[in-house]
Coordinates of C-alpha atoms and ligand atoms in Angstrom, one line a residue:
Chain A
M1467 CA -37.9 -17.1 -6.1
E1468 CA -40.7 -16.0 -8.3
D1469 CA -39.4 -12.6 -8.1
L1470 CA -36.1 -13.6 -9.1
N1471 CA -37.4 -15.3 -12.2
N1472 CA -39.3 -12.4 -13.1
G1473 CA -36.0 -10.2 -13.0
L1474 CA -34.3 -12.8 -15.1
G1475 CA -37.1 -12.6 -17.7
A1476 CA -37.2 -8.8 -17.7
D1477 CA -33.3 -8.6 -18.5
N1478 CA -32.8 -11.7 -20.6
Q1479 CA -35.3 -10.1 -23.1
H1480 CA -32.7 -7.3 -23.9
E1481 CA -29.9 -8.9 -24.4
P1482 CA -27.8 -9.0 -27.7
K1483 CA -29.5 -12.0 -29.8
E1484 CA -26.2 -12.7 -31.8
N1485 CA -25.2 -15.7 -30.0
P1486 CA -28.6 -17.6 -29.2
R1487 CA -26.6 -20.6 -28.2
R1488 CA -24.5 -19.0 -25.7
D1489 CA -27.9 -17.1 -24.3
F1490 CA -29.6 -20.5 -24.1
L1491 CA -26.7 -22.2 -22.3
K1492 CA -26.4 -19.2 -19.9
K1493 CA -30.2 -19.2 -19.3
S1494 CA -30.4 -23.0 -18.7
S1495 CA -27.3 -23.1 -16.5
L1496 CA -28.9 -20.0 -14.3
L1497 CA -32.3 -21.6 -14.3
T1498 CA -30.9 -24.8 -13.2
A1499 CA -28.8 -23.1 -10.5
V1500 CA -32.0 -21.3 -9.4
A1501 CA -33.9 -24.5 -9.4
L1502 CA -31.2 -26.1 -7.4
T1503 CA -30.8 -23.6 -5.1
P1504 CA -32.8 -23.6 -1.9
G1505 CA -35.0 -20.8 -0.9
V1506 CA -32.4 -19.8 2.0
A1507 CA -29.4 -19.1 -0.7
V1508 CA -31.6 -17.0 -2.4
K1509 CA -32.7 -15.0 0.4
A1510 CA -28.8 -15.1 1.6
A1511 CA -27.9 -13.5 -2.1
E1512 CA -30.3 -10.8 -1.3
S1513 CA -28.9 -9.6 2.1
H1514 CA -25.3 -10.5 1.7
L1515 CA -23.6 -12.4 -1.1
D1516 CA -21.3 -15.2 0.1
E1517 CA -19.0 -17.9 -1.4
K1518 CA -21.8 -20.5 -1.6
V1519 CA -24.3 -17.9 -3.8
A1520 CA -21.0 -17.0 -5.8
A1521 CA -20.5 -20.3 -6.8
A1522 CA -23.9 -21.1 -7.6
F1523 CA -24.8 -18.3 -9.5
E1524 CA -23.7 -16.8 -12.9
K1525 CA -25.8 -13.8 -12.5
M1526 CA -26.6 -12.2 -9.3
P1527 CA -29.8 -10.7 -7.9
V1528 CA -29.9 -7.2 -7.0
N1529 CA -32.4 -4.8 -5.9
I1530 CA -32.0 -1.2 -7.3
T1531 CA -34.3 1.8 -7.2
V1532 CA -34.0 3.9 -10.2
N1533 CA -35.6 7.3 -10.3
G1534 CA -38.2 6.1 -7.6
A1535 CA -39.0 2.8 -9.2
A1536 CA -37.9 -0.5 -7.6
H1537 CA -36.3 -3.0 -10.1
K1538 CA -35.6 -6.5 -9.1
L1539 CA -32.7 -7.5 -11.6
S1540 CA -30.6 -10.4 -12.1
I1541 CA -27.1 -9.5 -13.4
E1542 CA -23.4 -10.6 -14.3
P1543 CA -21.2 -9.2 -11.6
R1544 CA -18.9 -7.4 -14.5
V1545 CA -21.7 -5.2 -15.6
T1546 CA -21.2 -1.6 -14.9
L1547 CA -24.3 0.5 -13.6
L1548 CA -23.7 2.6 -16.8
D1549 CA -24.7 -0.6 -19.0
L1550 CA -27.3 -1.4 -16.6
L1551 CA -28.8 1.7 -17.1
R1552 CA -28.5 2.1 -20.6
E1553 CA -28.9 -1.5 -22.1
Q1554 CA -31.0 -3.1 -19.7
L1555 CA -33.2 -0.3 -18.3
H1556 CA -33.1 1.7 -21.5
L1557 CA -32.4 4.7 -19.5
T1558 CA -29.9 6.2 -22.2
G1559 CA -29.7 9.9 -20.8
T1560 CA -27.0 8.8 -19.1
K1561 CA -24.2 9.0 -21.6
K1562 CA -21.0 6.7 -22.1
G1563 CA -18.3 9.4 -22.9
C1564 CA -14.5 7.8 -22.0
D1565 CA -15.9 4.5 -20.0
Y1566 CA -12.7 4.9 -17.8
G1567 CA -14.0 7.6 -15.3
Q1568 CA -12.1 10.6 -17.2
C1569 CA -14.9 12.6 -18.7
G1570 CA -18.0 12.7 -16.0
A1571 CA -20.7 12.0 -18.9
C1572 CA -21.9 9.2 -17.0
T1573 CA -22.4 11.1 -14.0
V1574 CA -25.6 9.8 -11.8
H1575 CA -26.4 10.1 -8.0
V1576 CA -26.3 7.0 -5.9
N1577 CA -28.1 7.4 -2.5
G1578 CA -27.9 11.4 -3.1
Q1579 CA -24.0 11.5 -4.3
R1580 CA -22.7 11.9 -7.6
V1581 CA -20.2 9.0 -8.8
N1582 CA -19.2 8.0 -12.2
S1583 CA -21.5 5.2 -13.2
C1584 CA -18.9 3.7 -15.9
L1585 CA -16.8 2.6 -12.9
T1586 CA -19.3 1.5 -10.4
L1587 CA -20.4 -2.0 -10.8
A1588 CA -24.0 -2.4 -10.9
I1589 CA -23.9 -5.4 -8.0
T1590 CA -22.4 -2.9 -5.6
V1591 CA -25.4 -0.7 -5.9
D1592 CA -27.6 -3.4 -4.3
G1593 CA -30.4 -2.1 -2.3
K1594 CA -29.5 1.6 -3.0
K1595 CA -31.3 4.7 -4.9
V1596 CA -30.0 5.7 -7.9
T1597 CA -31.1 9.2 -9.9
T1598 CA -30.3 9.7 -13.4
I1599 CA -31.1 12.8 -15.8
E1600 CA -34.2 11.3 -16.5
G1601 CA -35.4 11.3 -12.6
L1602 CA -34.6 15.2 -12.0
A1603 CA -37.8 16.4 -13.9
K1604 CA -41.2 16.3 -11.9
G1605 CA -43.5 15.0 -14.9
E1606 CA -43.9 17.8 -17.6
E1607 CA -41.9 20.2 -15.2
L1608 CA -38.2 20.6 -15.8
H1609 CA -35.8 20.8 -12.9
P1610 CA -34.6 24.2 -12.3
M1611 CA -31.2 23.1 -13.3
Q1612 CA -32.3 22.1 -16.5
E1613 CA -34.1 25.3 -16.7
A1614 CA -31.2 27.4 -16.3
F1615 CA -29.3 25.4 -18.9
I1616 CA -31.6 25.9 -21.6
K1617 CA -32.0 29.5 -20.7
H1618 CA -28.3 30.1 -20.5
D1619 CA -27.1 27.7 -23.4
G1620 CA -25.1 25.5 -21.3
F1621 CA -24.4 23.2 -24.0
Q1622 CA -24.0 23.1 -27.8
C1623 CA -23.9 19.3 -29.0
G1624 CA -25.3 18.0 -25.7
Y1625 CA -23.6 15.3 -25.3
C1626 CA -21.9 16.2 -21.8
T1627 CA -25.0 17.8 -20.4
P1628 CA -26.7 15.0 -18.7
G1629 CA -23.7 14.6 -16.8
Q1630 CA -23.0 18.3 -16.2
I1631 CA -26.5 18.7 -15.0
M1632 CA -26.4 15.9 -12.5
S1633 CA -23.1 17.4 -11.1
A1634 CA -24.1 20.9 -11.0
V1635 CA -27.3 19.8 -8.9
A1636 CA -24.8 18.1 -6.6
C1637 CA -22.2 20.7 -6.7
I1638 CA -25.2 23.1 -5.2
R1639 CA -26.4 20.4 -2.7
E1640 CA -22.7 19.9 -1.5
G1641 CA -22.4 23.6 -0.6
H1642 CA -19.7 24.0 -3.4
A1643 CA -21.4 26.7 -5.4
G1644 CA -20.1 29.8 -3.4
S1645 CA -18.2 31.4 -6.3
E1646 CA -17.3 31.3 -9.7
A1647 CA -14.0 29.7 -8.8
E1648 CA -15.5 27.3 -6.5
I1649 CA -17.7 26.1 -9.0
R1650 CA -15.4 25.5 -11.6
E1651 CA -13.3 23.4 -9.4
Y1652 CA -16.1 21.5 -8.3
M1653 CA -17.4 20.9 -11.8
S1654 CA -13.8 19.9 -13.1
G1655 CA -15.1 16.1 -13.0
N1656 CA -17.2 17.1 -16.1
I1657 CA -15.6 17.7 -19.4
C1658 CA -17.2 19.5 -22.3
R1659 CA -15.7 19.2 -25.8
C1660 CA -17.7 22.0 -26.8
G1661 CA -16.3 24.2 -24.2
A1662 CA -19.8 25.4 -22.9
Y1663 CA -18.2 26.0 -19.2
P1664 CA -19.0 29.7 -19.1
N1665 CA -22.6 29.3 -19.7
I1666 CA -22.7 26.3 -17.3
V1667 CA -21.4 28.5 -14.5
N1668 CA -23.9 30.9 -15.6
A1669 CA -26.7 28.4 -15.2
I1670 CA -25.4 27.1 -11.9
Q1671 CA -25.1 30.5 -10.4
E1672 CA -28.5 31.8 -11.2
V1673 CA -29.9 28.6 -9.8
K1674 CA -27.6 29.0 -6.8
N1675 CA -28.9 32.8 -6.2
G1676 CA -32.4 32.0 -7.0
G1677 CA -32.2 29.9 -3.9
Q1678 CA -34.6 27.2 -5.3
Q1679 CA -34.8 23.7 -4.0
V1680 CA -32.5 21.4 -5.9
Chain B
M1146 CA -13.9 -7.3 -18.8
K1147 CA -13.3 -10.9 -18.0
Q1148 CA -15.9 -12.6 -16.1
F1149 CA -15.5 -13.2 -12.3
Q1150 CA -17.0 -14.1 -9.0
Y1151 CA -18.3 -11.6 -6.7
I1152 CA -18.9 -12.0 -2.9
R1153 CA -19.8 -9.2 -0.4
P1154 CA -19.0 -10.8 3.0
A1155 CA -20.6 -9.3 6.3
T1156 CA -17.5 -10.0 8.6
Q1157 CA -14.0 -9.4 8.4
Q1158 CA -13.1 -12.9 8.9
S1159 CA -14.6 -14.0 6.0
V1160 CA -12.9 -11.2 4.0
L1161 CA -9.6 -12.3 5.4
D1162 CA -10.1 -16.1 4.7
A1163 CA -11.0 -14.8 1.1
I1164 CA -8.3 -12.7 0.2
A1165 CA -5.7 -15.5 1.2
K1166 CA -6.4 -17.3 -1.8
P1167 CA -4.8 -16.8 -5.1
G1168 CA -6.9 -14.8 -8.1
V1169 CA -8.6 -12.8 -5.4
K1170 CA -8.9 -9.2 -5.5
I1171 CA -10.5 -6.5 -2.5
L1172 CA -13.0 -4.3 -3.9
A1173 CA -13.7 -0.9 -2.3
G1174 CA -15.0 1.8 -4.2
G1175 CA -13.8 0.5 -7.7
S1176 CA -12.5 3.7 -9.1
N1177 CA -9.0 2.2 -10.0
L1178 CA -9.7 -1.6 -9.9
I1179 CA -12.7 -1.3 -12.3
D1180 CA -10.7 0.8 -14.5
L1181 CA -7.7 -1.9 -14.7
M1182 CA -10.2 -4.6 -15.0
K1183 CA -11.8 -3.1 -18.0
R1184 CA -8.4 -2.7 -19.8
G1185 CA -7.3 -6.3 -19.0
V1186 CA -4.3 -4.9 -17.2
T1187 CA -5.5 -7.0 -14.5
S1188 CA -8.2 -9.9 -14.4
P1189 CA -8.8 -11.4 -10.9
D1190 CA -11.1 -14.6 -10.6
K1191 CA -13.1 -13.4 -7.8
L1192 CA -13.7 -9.9 -6.0
V1193 CA -14.4 -9.5 -2.6
D1194 CA -16.6 -6.4 -1.9
I1195 CA -15.4 -5.0 1.7
Q1196 CA -18.2 -2.2 1.8
K1197 CA -20.2 -4.2 4.4
L1198 CA -17.2 -4.2 6.6
P1199 CA -17.6 -1.3 9.7
L1200 CA -14.3 0.5 8.3
H1201 CA -15.9 3.5 8.2
G1202 CA -15.6 6.6 10.1
I1203 CA -13.3 9.2 11.8
S1204 CA -12.3 9.3 15.4
Q1205 CA -10.2 11.4 17.7
N1206 CA -8.1 9.4 20.5
L1207 CA -7.6 11.8 23.5
G1208 CA -5.2 9.5 25.2
N1209 CA -1.7 10.3 26.1
V1210 CA -0.7 10.4 22.4
R1211 CA -3.4 12.5 20.8
T1212 CA -4.2 10.9 17.4
V1213 CA -6.9 10.9 14.9
S1214 CA -7.9 7.4 13.2
V1215 CA -9.2 7.4 9.7
G1216 CA -11.3 4.1 8.5
A1217 CA -10.1 2.5 5.4
L1218 CA -13.4 2.8 3.8
E1219 CA -13.7 6.1 4.7
L1220 CA -14.5 8.4 1.2
N1221 CA -11.9 10.6 0.0
S1222 CA -14.5 13.4 -0.1
A1223 CA -16.0 12.6 3.4
V1224 CA -12.4 12.8 4.9
A1225 CA -11.5 16.1 3.0
E1226 CA -14.4 17.8 4.2
H1227 CA -14.6 16.3 7.9
K1228 CA -14.3 19.2 10.7
I1229 CA -11.3 17.7 12.4
I1230 CA -9.6 16.9 9.5
K1231 CA -10.1 20.5 8.2
E1232 CA -9.3 22.1 10.9
E1233 CA -6.4 20.1 12.6
F1234 CA -4.8 18.2 9.3
P1235 CA -6.0 21.2 6.5
L1236 CA -3.1 19.6 4.6
L1237 CA -4.7 16.3 4.2
S1238 CA -7.7 18.2 3.4
M1239 CA -6.0 20.0 0.7
A1240 CA -4.4 17.2 -0.8
L1241 CA -7.4 15.2 -1.2
N1242 CA -9.2 18.1 -2.8
A1243 CA -6.5 18.3 -5.2
G1244 CA -6.9 14.7 -6.2
A1245 CA -9.2 13.2 -9.0
S1246 CA -12.7 14.8 -9.3
P1247 CA -15.7 15.4 -7.1
Q1248 CA -17.6 12.2 -8.5
L1249 CA -14.3 10.0 -8.0
R1250 CA -13.8 11.3 -4.7
N1251 CA -17.3 10.2 -3.7
M1252 CA -16.2 6.6 -4.7
A1253 CA -12.7 6.6 -3.7
T1254 CA -11.7 5.2 -0.1
V1255 CA -8.7 5.9 1.8
G1256 CA -7.3 2.3 1.5
G1257 CA -8.1 2.3 -2.3
N1258 CA -6.2 5.4 -2.8
M1259 CA -3.2 4.1 -1.1
M1260 CA -3.3 1.0 -3.2
Q1261 CA -4.1 2.7 -6.5
R1262 CA -1.4 1.9 -9.2
T1263 CA 0.6 3.8 -11.3
R1264 CA -0.7 5.9 -14.2
C1265 CA 2.3 5.1 -16.3
T1266 CA 0.9 4.9 -19.8
Y1267 CA 2.8 1.6 -20.5
F1268 CA 1.6 0.1 -17.5
Y1269 CA -2.3 0.6 -18.9
D1270 CA -1.3 -0.4 -22.4
T1271 CA -1.2 -4.4 -22.7
T1272 CA 0.5 -4.2 -25.9
M1273 CA 3.7 -2.5 -24.4
P1274 CA 6.4 -3.9 -22.7
C1275 CA 6.3 -3.2 -18.6
N1276 CA 7.8 -4.8 -15.8
K1277 CA 5.5 -3.7 -13.4
R1278 CA 2.7 -5.2 -15.1
E1279 CA 4.7 -8.4 -16.6
P1280 CA 8.0 -8.7 -14.6
N1281 CA 11.1 -8.9 -16.9
S1282 CA 9.2 -7.8 -20.0
G1283 CA 11.1 -4.6 -20.1
C1284 CA 10.1 -0.8 -19.3
G1285 CA 8.5 1.0 -22.3
A1286 CA 8.7 4.3 -20.4
M1287 CA 13.1 3.9 -19.9
E1288 CA 13.3 5.4 -23.3
G1289 CA 10.1 6.3 -24.3
I1290 CA 7.5 9.0 -23.4
N1291 CA 8.9 9.8 -19.8
R1292 CA 7.2 13.2 -19.0
M1293 CA 5.6 12.0 -16.0
H1294 CA 8.0 9.8 -14.4
A1295 CA 10.4 9.9 -11.6
I1296 CA 13.5 11.8 -11.1
F1297 CA 14.1 10.1 -7.3
G1298 CA 14.7 6.5 -6.2
T1299 CA 14.3 4.7 -9.7
S1300 CA 15.8 1.9 -10.6
D1301 CA 16.6 0.5 -14.1
K1302 CA 13.7 -1.8 -14.1
C1303 CA 11.2 0.9 -13.5
I1304 CA 10.8 4.8 -13.3
A1305 CA 7.0 5.1 -12.7
V1306 CA 5.6 7.3 -9.8
H1307 CA 2.9 6.9 -7.2
P1308 CA -0.2 8.8 -8.4
S1309 CA -1.7 9.5 -4.9
D1310 CA -2.2 13.0 -3.5
M1311 CA -3.5 12.2 -0.2
C1312 CA -0.4 9.6 0.3
V1313 CA 1.9 12.6 -0.1
A1314 CA 0.2 14.5 2.9
L1315 CA 0.0 11.2 5.0
A1316 CA 3.5 10.6 4.6
A1317 CA 4.6 14.2 5.4
L1318 CA 1.9 14.0 8.8
D1319 CA 3.9 11.1 9.9
A1320 CA 0.6 8.6 9.8
T1321 CA 0.7 4.9 10.5
V1322 CA -1.4 2.2 8.6
E1323 CA -3.0 -0.7 10.6
V1324 CA -3.3 -3.7 8.6
K1325 CA -4.9 -7.1 9.2
S1326 CA -4.6 -10.4 8.4
K1327 CA -5.6 -14.0 9.9
K1328 CA -2.0 -13.7 11.8
G1329 CA -3.2 -10.6 13.6
T1330 CA -2.6 -6.9 13.3
R1331 CA 0.6 -4.9 12.1
Y1332 CA 1.4 -1.2 12.1
I1333 CA 3.3 0.0 9.1
P1334 CA 4.8 3.6 9.3
F1335 CA 3.3 5.5 6.3
T1336 CA 6.6 6.2 4.9
E1337 CA 7.6 2.4 4.9
F1338 CA 4.2 1.7 3.3
H1339 CA 5.2 2.4 -0.3
K1340 CA 8.4 1.0 -1.7
L1341 CA 11.0 1.9 -4.5
P1342 CA 10.8 -0.4 -7.5
G1343 CA 14.3 -1.9 -7.4
D1344 CA 14.3 -5.2 -8.9
T1345 CA 10.5 -6.2 -8.2
P1346 CA 8.7 -3.1 -9.5
Q1347 CA 5.6 -5.1 -9.7
L1348 CA 5.2 -4.7 -6.0
D1349 CA 4.1 -1.1 -5.2
N1350 CA 4.3 -1.7 -1.6
T1351 CA 4.9 -3.9 1.5
L1352 CA 1.2 -5.0 2.1
A1353 CA 0.9 -8.8 1.8
K1354 CA -1.8 -10.2 -0.3
S1355 CA -3.4 -11.7 2.6
E1356 CA -3.7 -8.4 4.3
L1357 CA -6.4 -5.9 4.6
I1358 CA -5.8 -2.2 5.4
T1359 CA -8.1 -1.4 8.2
R1360 CA -7.3 2.3 9.0
V1361 CA -4.6 5.3 8.9
I1362 CA -3.5 6.6 12.2
I1363 CA -2.3 10.6 12.2
P1364 CA -0.7 11.8 15.4
N1365 CA -1.5 15.3 16.5
N1366 CA 0.7 18.2 15.4
H1367 CA 1.3 21.7 15.6
F1368 CA 1.3 22.0 11.6
A1369 CA -2.5 23.3 11.2
K1370 CA -1.5 27.1 10.9
N1371 CA 1.2 26.9 8.6
S1372 CA 0.3 23.9 6.0
Y1373 CA 0.4 24.0 2.1
Y1374 CA -0.5 21.4 -0.5
L1375 CA 0.7 22.6 -4.0
K1376 CA -0.1 20.3 -6.8
V1377 CA 1.6 21.4 -10.5
R1378 CA -0.2 19.8 -13.5
D1379 CA -1.1 20.2 -16.8
R1380 CA -4.6 21.7 -16.4
A1381 CA -6.3 23.6 -13.4
S1382 CA -7.7 20.5 -12.0
Y1383 CA -8.8 16.9 -12.6
A1384 CA -5.1 15.8 -13.8
F1385 CA -2.7 14.1 -12.0
A1386 CA 0.5 15.6 -10.6
L1387 CA 3.5 16.5 -12.7
I1388 CA 4.9 17.9 -9.1
S1389 CA 3.2 18.1 -5.9
V1390 CA 4.7 19.4 -2.5
A1391 CA 3.2 18.7 0.8
A1392 CA 4.6 21.7 3.2
A1393 CA 3.9 21.8 6.8
L1394 CA 5.7 24.1 9.5
H1395 CA 5.9 24.6 13.1
I1396 CA 6.6 28.3 13.4
E1397 CA 6.7 30.3 16.5
G1398 CA 8.0 33.7 16.7
G1399 CA 9.3 33.7 13.2
T1400 CA 11.5 30.5 13.9
I1401 CA 10.7 27.2 12.6
K1402 CA 10.4 24.8 15.3
D1403 CA 9.3 21.6 13.1
A1404 CA 9.1 21.0 9.4
R1405 CA 7.5 18.3 7.4
L1406 CA 8.0 18.0 3.7
A1407 CA 7.0 15.3 1.0
M1408 CA 6.8 15.5 -2.6
G1409 CA 4.6 13.6 -5.3
G1410 CA 4.9 12.8 -8.8
V1411 CA 8.8 12.6 -8.4
A1412 CA 9.1 8.9 -7.1
H1413 CA 7.8 5.4 -6.8
K1414 CA 6.5 6.4 -3.4
P1415 CA 5.5 9.5 -1.6
W1416 CA 8.9 11.3 -1.3
R1417 CA 10.0 12.8 2.1
L1418 CA 12.4 15.5 2.1
T1419 CA 14.2 14.6 5.3
A1420 CA 17.3 16.6 4.6
A1421 CA 15.5 19.9 3.6
E1422 CA 13.3 19.2 7.1
Q1423 CA 16.4 18.9 9.0
F1424 CA 17.8 22.3 7.7
L1425 CA 14.5 24.4 8.2
K1426 CA 14.6 23.4 11.8
G1427 CA 15.5 26.2 14.3
K1428 CA 15.8 28.7 11.2
P1429 CA 13.5 31.7 10.4
G1430 CA 11.2 30.8 7.8
T1431 CA 12.8 33.2 5.1
A1432 CA 12.9 33.0 1.2
A1433 CA 16.7 32.7 1.1
N1434 CA 16.3 29.6 3.7
F1435 CA 13.5 27.8 1.6
E1436 CA 15.6 28.4 -1.5
Q1437 CA 18.5 26.4 0.4
A1438 CA 16.4 23.9 1.6
A1439 CA 14.9 22.9 -1.7
Q1440 CA 18.6 22.6 -3.3
L1441 CA 19.2 20.1 -0.6
A1442 CA 16.2 18.2 -1.4
M1443 CA 17.1 17.8 -5.0
Q1444 CA 20.4 15.9 -4.2
G1445 CA 20.5 12.5 -6.1
A1446 CA 17.7 13.7 -8.5
K1447 CA 18.1 12.1 -12.3
S1448 CA 16.1 12.7 -15.2
Y1449 CA 15.0 10.6 -18.1
G1450 CA 14.8 13.1 -21.5
H1451 CA 11.1 14.3 -21.4
N1452 CA 11.1 14.7 -17.3
D1453 CA 13.9 17.0 -17.5
F1454 CA 12.1 19.8 -16.9
K1455 CA 11.3 18.4 -13.5
L1456 CA 14.8 19.0 -12.2
K1457 CA 13.7 22.8 -12.1
M1458 CA 10.1 22.5 -11.4
A1459 CA 10.7 20.5 -8.3
P1460 CA 13.0 23.1 -6.3
A1461 CA 10.8 25.8 -7.5
S1462 CA 7.6 24.0 -6.4
I1463 CA 9.2 23.6 -2.7
V1464 CA 9.9 26.9 -2.6
E1465 CA 6.4 28.1 -3.5
A1466 CA 4.9 25.5 -1.1
L1467 CA 7.0 26.4 1.7
S1468 CA 6.4 30.5 1.0
K1469 CA 2.7 29.9 1.2
A1470 CA 2.9 27.5 4.1
A1471 CA 4.6 30.2 5.9
G1472 CA 2.6 33.0 4.7
L1473 CA 5.2 34.7 2.6
V1474 CA 3.1 34.8 -0.4
Ligands
FAD592 C1 -9.7 9.9 -14.0 C2 -9.3 9.4 -12.9 C3 -8.3 10.9 -12.3 C4 -7.8 10.7 -10.9 N1 -7.2 11.6 -10.3 C5 -6.3 10.9 -9.4 C6 -5.7 12.3 -8.7 O1 -5.3 13.3 -9.1 N2 -5.0 12.1 -7.7 C7 -5.1 11.1 -6.7 O2 -4.8 10.8 -5.8 N3 -5.8 9.9 -7.6 C8 -6.4 10.2 -8.6 N4 -7.2 9.2 -9.2 C9 -7.1 7.9 -8.6 C10 -8.3 7.6 -7.6 O3 -7.9 8.5 -6.2 C11 -8.2 6.2 -6.9 O4 -9.1 5.5 -8.1 C12 -9.1 5.9 -5.9 O5 -8.5 6.6 -4.7 C13 -8.8 4.3 -5.5 O6 -9.8 4.1 -4.4 P1 -11.2 3.1 -4.5 O7 -11.7 2.8 -3.1 O8 -12.2 3.4 -5.5 O9 -10.2 1.7 -4.7 P2 -10.3 0.3 -5.6 O10 -10.5 0.6 -7.0 O11 -11.7 -0.5 -5.1 O12 -9.2 -0.4 -5.4 C14 -8.0 -0.2 -5.9 C15 -7.1 -1.3 -5.2 O13 -6.8 -1.1 -3.7 C16 -7.2 -2.3 -3.1 N5 -7.6 -2.0 -2.0 C17 -9.1 -1.2 -1.6 N6 -9.2 -1.2 -0.5 C18 -8.1 -2.0 0.3 C19 -8.1 -2.1 1.7 N7 -8.7 -1.9 2.9 N8 -6.9 -3.1 1.8 C20 -6.4 -3.6 1.2 N9 -6.4 -3.4 -0.3 C21 -7.3 -2.5 -0.6 C22 -8.0 -3.2 -4.4 O14 -7.6 -4.4 -4.2 C23 -7.5 -2.4 -5.2 O15 -6.2 -3.3 -5.7 C24 -7.8 9.4 -10.1 C25 -8.7 8.2 -11.0 C26 -9.3 8.6 -12.2 C27 -10.2 7.3 -12.5
SF4_593 S1 7.8 2.9 -15.7 FE1 7.3 1.2 -14.6 S2 5.2 1.0 -14.8 FE2 6.0 2.3 -16.7 S3 6.7 0.9 -18.3 FE3 8.6 0.9 -17.0 S4 8.3 -0.5 -15.7 FE4 6.1 -0.2 -16.2
FES594 S1 -18.0 7.8 -19.3 FE1 -17.9 7.7 -17.0 S2 -16.3 9.3 -16.9 FE2 -16.2 9.3 -19.0
FES595 S1 -22.2 20.4 -25.1 FE1 -21.0 19.3 -26.5 S2 -19.5 18.2 -25.2 FE2 -20.4 19.5 -23.7

């Protein structure tokens, strides 16, 4: 209960302030719902979300681990993982390109698998581990793929780059970086307006051939 | 996106109870549904996330009739990479890998792929008329830009195509769809799962709203050695098909014992080429026979202007897919 309220506080803080009345209404109805909801239902909400819980909550509790940090949050079901990361957790490394699954700029790893965060509802990531571009480096030490992108000029404007790098790491982990043709095919979900493709392929090949741990 | 309620039931019974009600939609990977909801093409009041149901996994049934069963929630990427699928049903593996992007295939499920809506741009644009989105509002594509549209089985209401690659392979492989509702279990031959537009283009298929796809069953076959999925599109990857062809041959001693052919990008459903299949049976797999089969397959084709090119591209694609499947090229 207490954790849930904490989660609420954390996210409401970052909501746009244009409509304080609406915010207030939302918050108060939500708090009433929380207050009126027996602890059992909150528990139920955290394990599986059933009809009763859906009816009682405008926002729903989720537990998501992002780059190793556990977050207890309360979100509207319509919030995408991309918007959660950018707007609520302020992890703006993940980019919004098309917002419709067509460009790959929003690529992140969920439980180790690359997905488009713009078409993923945040609520479906409940209990899962998310890795974003911010989670690749170890402190000051860049990830080998980040190093390789710099070395090979794998970007110009850089907008697509976080998505490219998340995809590139997955591409090697999946075992799909065997040849230039295979890399191109398995990187096709990431569009680069600047056309940095040849350099991106070079960067991936170097990391693959270097045999470094990705 | 309009607000909606979200539930994630842990049992099939609760899912079946929930989907029987109006305004409710099943959510699987979300890669099509969330896209359509963002654009306001569909606005359900409630989403029933089925990811907790045990509809995962690929298993072999080694009884009298050998089959492979693929769960409705199995990911497109996982099916494409699965050992049994790669070795025994390479056509399906190829078709899946030709679809969408690696990221999207990590989200897309088998059931969701079957149920994905058309990519007709007028269907997506809520300011345009579209009989599929809004019955009796008209069809923007008929006299509009219809480059991607159908050449077989169209009606005066709708000329959209079904966009799936996976479904073209499953239609060719004579798969069966298992669906469940409160009334029990039903089995639908894959070729009868999707329908032609006719007077009801708003309906893509024969699944009732109260039904849940649980798995797809594929019978064993002798096509593994001579299968090919050809996809022709505007760029080398990550684009929907202009035309696709699933070709599966059982060749023994140079003679075609059995053939399966289906096309994508040409109709409101995966388009089986049964006349061409019949023609090929018992004949040697030569370029001349493939040409003739392709001509047979084109009977009844009709184009709408921007997609006239498909009348030439389709037979050429059939010949190429057959030639690749037979190892001629
Ligand atoms: C940019 C882009 C490019 C793409 N390119 C291709 C391509 O080249 N080839 C291709 O084939 N596909 C392509 N796709 C489509 C993709 O394959 C589909 O979005 C995906 O297969 C849908 O699966 P899902 O699990 O995400 O479905 P969802 O989006 O979750 O659901 C889709 C529909 O299926 C229903 N549904 C889901 N599961 C069930 C079930 N078990 N029983 C009953 N109903 C169910 C849902 O209610 C919904 O109406 C592309 C998509 C995008 C965004
Ligand atoms: S072709 Fe079908 S989907 Fe496209 S606008 Fe016409 S009715 Fe709508
Ligand atoms: S922003 Fe998600 S794919 Fe473009
Ligand atoms: S570097 Fe500019 S879009 Fe890729």
